[in-house]
Coordinates of C-alpha atoms and ligand atoms in Angstrom, one line a residue:
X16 CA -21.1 -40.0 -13.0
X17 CA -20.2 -40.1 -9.1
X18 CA -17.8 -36.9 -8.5
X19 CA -15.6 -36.1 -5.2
X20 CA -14.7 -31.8 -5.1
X21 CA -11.3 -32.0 -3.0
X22 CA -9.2 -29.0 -1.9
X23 CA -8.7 -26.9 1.0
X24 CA -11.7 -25.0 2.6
X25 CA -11.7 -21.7 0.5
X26 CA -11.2 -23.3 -2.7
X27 CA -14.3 -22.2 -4.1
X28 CA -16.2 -26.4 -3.9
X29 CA -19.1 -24.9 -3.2
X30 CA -19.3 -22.1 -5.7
X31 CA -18.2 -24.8 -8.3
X32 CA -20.7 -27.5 -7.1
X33 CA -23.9 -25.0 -7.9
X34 CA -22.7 -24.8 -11.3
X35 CA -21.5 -28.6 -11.7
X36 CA -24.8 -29.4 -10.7
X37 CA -26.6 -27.4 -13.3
X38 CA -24.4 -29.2 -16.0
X39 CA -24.2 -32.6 -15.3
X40 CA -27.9 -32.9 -13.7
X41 CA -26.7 -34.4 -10.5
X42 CA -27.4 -33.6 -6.7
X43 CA -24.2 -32.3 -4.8
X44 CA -23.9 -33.8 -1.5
X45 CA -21.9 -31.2 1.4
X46 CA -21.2 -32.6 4.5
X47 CA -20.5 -29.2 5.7
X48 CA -23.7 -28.0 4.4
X49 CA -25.9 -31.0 6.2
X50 CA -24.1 -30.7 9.4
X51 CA -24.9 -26.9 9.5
X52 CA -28.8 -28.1 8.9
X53 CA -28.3 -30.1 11.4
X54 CA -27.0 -27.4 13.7
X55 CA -29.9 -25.2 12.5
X56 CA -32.6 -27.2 13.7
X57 CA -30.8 -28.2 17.1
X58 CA -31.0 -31.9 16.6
X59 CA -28.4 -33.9 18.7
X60 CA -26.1 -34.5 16.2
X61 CA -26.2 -30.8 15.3
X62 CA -25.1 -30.4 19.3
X63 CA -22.7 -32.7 18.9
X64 CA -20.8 -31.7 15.5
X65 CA -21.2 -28.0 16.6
X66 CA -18.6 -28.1 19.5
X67 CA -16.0 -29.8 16.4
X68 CA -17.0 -27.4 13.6
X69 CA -16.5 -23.7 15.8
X70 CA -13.0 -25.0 16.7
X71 CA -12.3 -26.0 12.7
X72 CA -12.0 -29.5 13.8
X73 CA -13.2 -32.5 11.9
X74 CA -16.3 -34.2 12.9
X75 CA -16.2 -37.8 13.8
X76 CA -15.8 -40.1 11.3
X77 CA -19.0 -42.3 12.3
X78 CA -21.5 -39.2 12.3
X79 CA -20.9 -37.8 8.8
X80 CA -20.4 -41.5 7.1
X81 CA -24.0 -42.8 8.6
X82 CA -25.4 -39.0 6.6
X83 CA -23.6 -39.7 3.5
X84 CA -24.6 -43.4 3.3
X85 CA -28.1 -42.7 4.2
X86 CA -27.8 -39.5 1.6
X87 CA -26.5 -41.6 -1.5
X88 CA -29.0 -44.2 -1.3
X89 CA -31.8 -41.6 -2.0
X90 CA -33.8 -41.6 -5.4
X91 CA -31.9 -38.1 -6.9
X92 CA -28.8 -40.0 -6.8
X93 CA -29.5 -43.0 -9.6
X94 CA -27.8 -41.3 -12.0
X95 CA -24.4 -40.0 -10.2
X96 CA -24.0 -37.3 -7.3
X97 CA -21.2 -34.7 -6.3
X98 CA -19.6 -35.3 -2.9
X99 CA -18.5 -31.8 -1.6
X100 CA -16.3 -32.0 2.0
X101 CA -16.6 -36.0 2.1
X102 CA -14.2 -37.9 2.4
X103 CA -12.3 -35.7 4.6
X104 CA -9.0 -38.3 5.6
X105 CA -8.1 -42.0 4.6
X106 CA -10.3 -43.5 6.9
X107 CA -13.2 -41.7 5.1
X108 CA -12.4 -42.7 2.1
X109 CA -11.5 -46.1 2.6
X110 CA -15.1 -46.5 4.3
X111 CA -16.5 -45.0 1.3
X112 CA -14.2 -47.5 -1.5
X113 CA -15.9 -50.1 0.8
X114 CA -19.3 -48.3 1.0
X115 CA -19.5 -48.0 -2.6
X116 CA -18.4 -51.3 -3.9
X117 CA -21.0 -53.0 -1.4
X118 CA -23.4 -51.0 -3.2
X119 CA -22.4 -51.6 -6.9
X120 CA -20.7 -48.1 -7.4
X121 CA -17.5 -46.3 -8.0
X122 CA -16.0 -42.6 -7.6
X123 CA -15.1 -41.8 -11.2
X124 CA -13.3 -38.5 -10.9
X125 CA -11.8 -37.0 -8.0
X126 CA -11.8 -33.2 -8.9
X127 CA -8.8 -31.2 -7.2
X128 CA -9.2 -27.7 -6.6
X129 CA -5.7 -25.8 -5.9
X130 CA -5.3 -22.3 -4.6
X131 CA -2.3 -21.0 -2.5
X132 CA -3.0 -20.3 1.2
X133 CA -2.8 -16.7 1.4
X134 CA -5.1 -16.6 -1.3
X135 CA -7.4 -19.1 1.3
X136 CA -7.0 -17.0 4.1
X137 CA -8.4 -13.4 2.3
X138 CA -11.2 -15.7 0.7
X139 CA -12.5 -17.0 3.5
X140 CA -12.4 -14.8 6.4
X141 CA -14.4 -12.2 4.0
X142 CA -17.2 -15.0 2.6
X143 CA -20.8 -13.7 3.3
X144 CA -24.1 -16.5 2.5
X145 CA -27.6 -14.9 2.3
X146 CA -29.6 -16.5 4.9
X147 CA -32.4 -16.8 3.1
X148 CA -31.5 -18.5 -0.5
X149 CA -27.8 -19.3 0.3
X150 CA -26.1 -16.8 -2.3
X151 CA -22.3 -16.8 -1.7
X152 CA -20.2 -13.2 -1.4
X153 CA -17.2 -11.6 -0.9
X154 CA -16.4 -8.5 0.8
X155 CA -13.9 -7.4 -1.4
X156 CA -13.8 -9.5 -4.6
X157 CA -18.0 -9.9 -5.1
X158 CA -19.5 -7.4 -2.6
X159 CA -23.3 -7.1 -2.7
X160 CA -24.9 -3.7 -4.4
X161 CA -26.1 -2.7 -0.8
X162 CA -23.9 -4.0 2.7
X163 CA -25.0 -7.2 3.9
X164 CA -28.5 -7.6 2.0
X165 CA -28.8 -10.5 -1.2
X166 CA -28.8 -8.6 -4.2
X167 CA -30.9 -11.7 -5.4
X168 CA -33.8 -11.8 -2.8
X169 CA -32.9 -8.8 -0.8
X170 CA -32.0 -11.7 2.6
X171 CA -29.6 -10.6 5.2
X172 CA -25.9 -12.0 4.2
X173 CA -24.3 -13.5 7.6
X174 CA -20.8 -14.6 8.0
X175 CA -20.4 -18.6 8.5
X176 CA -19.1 -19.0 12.4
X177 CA -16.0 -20.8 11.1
X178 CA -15.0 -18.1 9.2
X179 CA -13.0 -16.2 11.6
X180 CA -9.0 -15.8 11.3
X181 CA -8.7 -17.9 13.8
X182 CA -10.9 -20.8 13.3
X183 CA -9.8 -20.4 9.5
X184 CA -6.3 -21.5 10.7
X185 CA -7.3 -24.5 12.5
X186 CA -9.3 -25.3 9.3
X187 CA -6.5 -25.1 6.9
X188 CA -4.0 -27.1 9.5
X189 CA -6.6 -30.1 9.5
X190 CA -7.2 -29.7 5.9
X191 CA -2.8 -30.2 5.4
X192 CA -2.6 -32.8 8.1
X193 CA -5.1 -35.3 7.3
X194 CA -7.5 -33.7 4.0
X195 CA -3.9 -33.9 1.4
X196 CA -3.2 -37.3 1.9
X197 CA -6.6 -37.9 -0.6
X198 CA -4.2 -36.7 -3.2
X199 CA -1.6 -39.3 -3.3
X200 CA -4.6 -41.7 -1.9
X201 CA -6.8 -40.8 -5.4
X202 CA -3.7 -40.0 -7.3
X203 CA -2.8 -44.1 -7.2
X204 CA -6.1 -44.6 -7.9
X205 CA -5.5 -42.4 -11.5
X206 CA -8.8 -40.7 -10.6
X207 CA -7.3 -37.0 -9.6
X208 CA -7.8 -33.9 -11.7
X209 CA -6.0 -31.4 -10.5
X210 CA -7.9 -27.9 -11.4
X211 CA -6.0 -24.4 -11.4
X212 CA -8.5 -22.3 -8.4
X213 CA -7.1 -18.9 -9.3
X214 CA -9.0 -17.1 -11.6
X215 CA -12.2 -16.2 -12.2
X216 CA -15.5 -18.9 -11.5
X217 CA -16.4 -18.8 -14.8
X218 CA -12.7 -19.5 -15.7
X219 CA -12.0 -22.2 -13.0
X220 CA -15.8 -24.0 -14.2
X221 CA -14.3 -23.6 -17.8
X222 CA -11.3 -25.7 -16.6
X223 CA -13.2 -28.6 -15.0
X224 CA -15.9 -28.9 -17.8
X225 CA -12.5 -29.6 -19.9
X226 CA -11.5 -32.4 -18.3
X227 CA -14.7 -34.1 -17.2
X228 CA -16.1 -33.7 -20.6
Ligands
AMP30 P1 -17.2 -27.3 5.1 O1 -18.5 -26.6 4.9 O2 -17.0 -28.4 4.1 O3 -16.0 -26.4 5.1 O4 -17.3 -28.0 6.5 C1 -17.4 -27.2 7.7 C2 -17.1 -28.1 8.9 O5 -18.0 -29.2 9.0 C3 -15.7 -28.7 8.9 O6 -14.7 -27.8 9.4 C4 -15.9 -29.9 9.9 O7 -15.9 -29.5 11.2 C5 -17.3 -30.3 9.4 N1 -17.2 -31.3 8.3 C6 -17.7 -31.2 7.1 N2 -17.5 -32.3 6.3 C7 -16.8 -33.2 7.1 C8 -16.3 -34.5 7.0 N3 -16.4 -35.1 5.8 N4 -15.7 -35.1 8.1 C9 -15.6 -34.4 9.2 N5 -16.1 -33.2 9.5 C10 -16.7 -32.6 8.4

């Protein structure tokens, strides 16, 4: 089963995709999280994508096609994957139709988280990660027992760069103005679910298994 997470940064893809993984038995595939990897270990195209990602701008279509193709091809993927962040606009996702049907595949569900943007805003601008084992938090709606230390392997919790009010905003006007034409895009396709995101994870994962099956 090949999956695509949609919805606006803050929608909770990432908390999702850990437990969609678990389920299904397939590899989830973040942009986001390969380009910060990237950025990590100061390779050029970590250079390159960093100056896009601290001002919440996407990063060139080319760059993050070439990692998904390369990423898909891999051995874990024979049996489906889950792309989280990819595609990101219509030119993505035309590349990837064409991509994909090249290789003998097809997207079979395009997964459509939906939360209100206020909701967004408080979300992300208080999202911690451990550093160590990559254990998401929240500030005020899933604090950690002791201030910025991993309740689950006792790692310092940092706050992604983008994550500031400010970035955040450029983030969700990018995500409006060329992310939410994918609806209509998958919509004609009859491949969107659209998924409720306010609520509890368990009760938001509870919603998806429903209509994936
Ligand atoms: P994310 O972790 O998905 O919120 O992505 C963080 C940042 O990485 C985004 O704000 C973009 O700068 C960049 N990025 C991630 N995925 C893509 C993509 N498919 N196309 C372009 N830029 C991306």
């Amino acid at each position: 089963m090949n999956i695509i997470l949609l919805g606006p940064p803050g929608a909770g893809k990432g908390t999702q995709a850990k437990r969609m993984i678990e389920k299904y038995g397939i590899p989830q595939i973040s942009t986001g999280d390969m380009l910060r990897a990237a950025v990590q270990a100061g390779t050029e195209l970590g250079l390159e994508a960093k100056k896009y990602m601290d001002a919440g701008q996407l990063v060139p279509d080319e760059v993050v096609i070439g990692l998904v193709k390369e990423r898909i091809q891999q051995d874990d993927c024979k049996n489906g994957y889950m792309l989280d962040g990819f595609p990101r606009n219509v030119s993505q996702a035309e590349t990837l139709d064409k991509m994909l049907s090249e290789l003998g595949q097809k997207i079979d569900h395009v997964v459509c988280i939906e939360v209100p943007e206020d909701e967004l805003i408080k979300r992300l601008t208080g999202r911690r990660t451990c550093k160590q084992c990559g254990a998401g938090y929240h500030v005020v709606f899933d604090p950690p027992k002791q201030d910025g230390v991993c309740d689950k392997c006792g790692g310092e919790l940092y706050q992604r760069d983008d994550d500031n009010e400010e970035t955040v905003k450029s983030r969700l006007k990018v995500y409006k103005e060329q992310t939410e034409p994918l609806i209509a895009y998958y919509e004609k396709q009859g491949k969107l679910r659209r998924i409720d995101g306010v609520g509890s994870i368990d009760e938001i994962f509870n919603r998806i298994v429903a209509v994936l099956g």
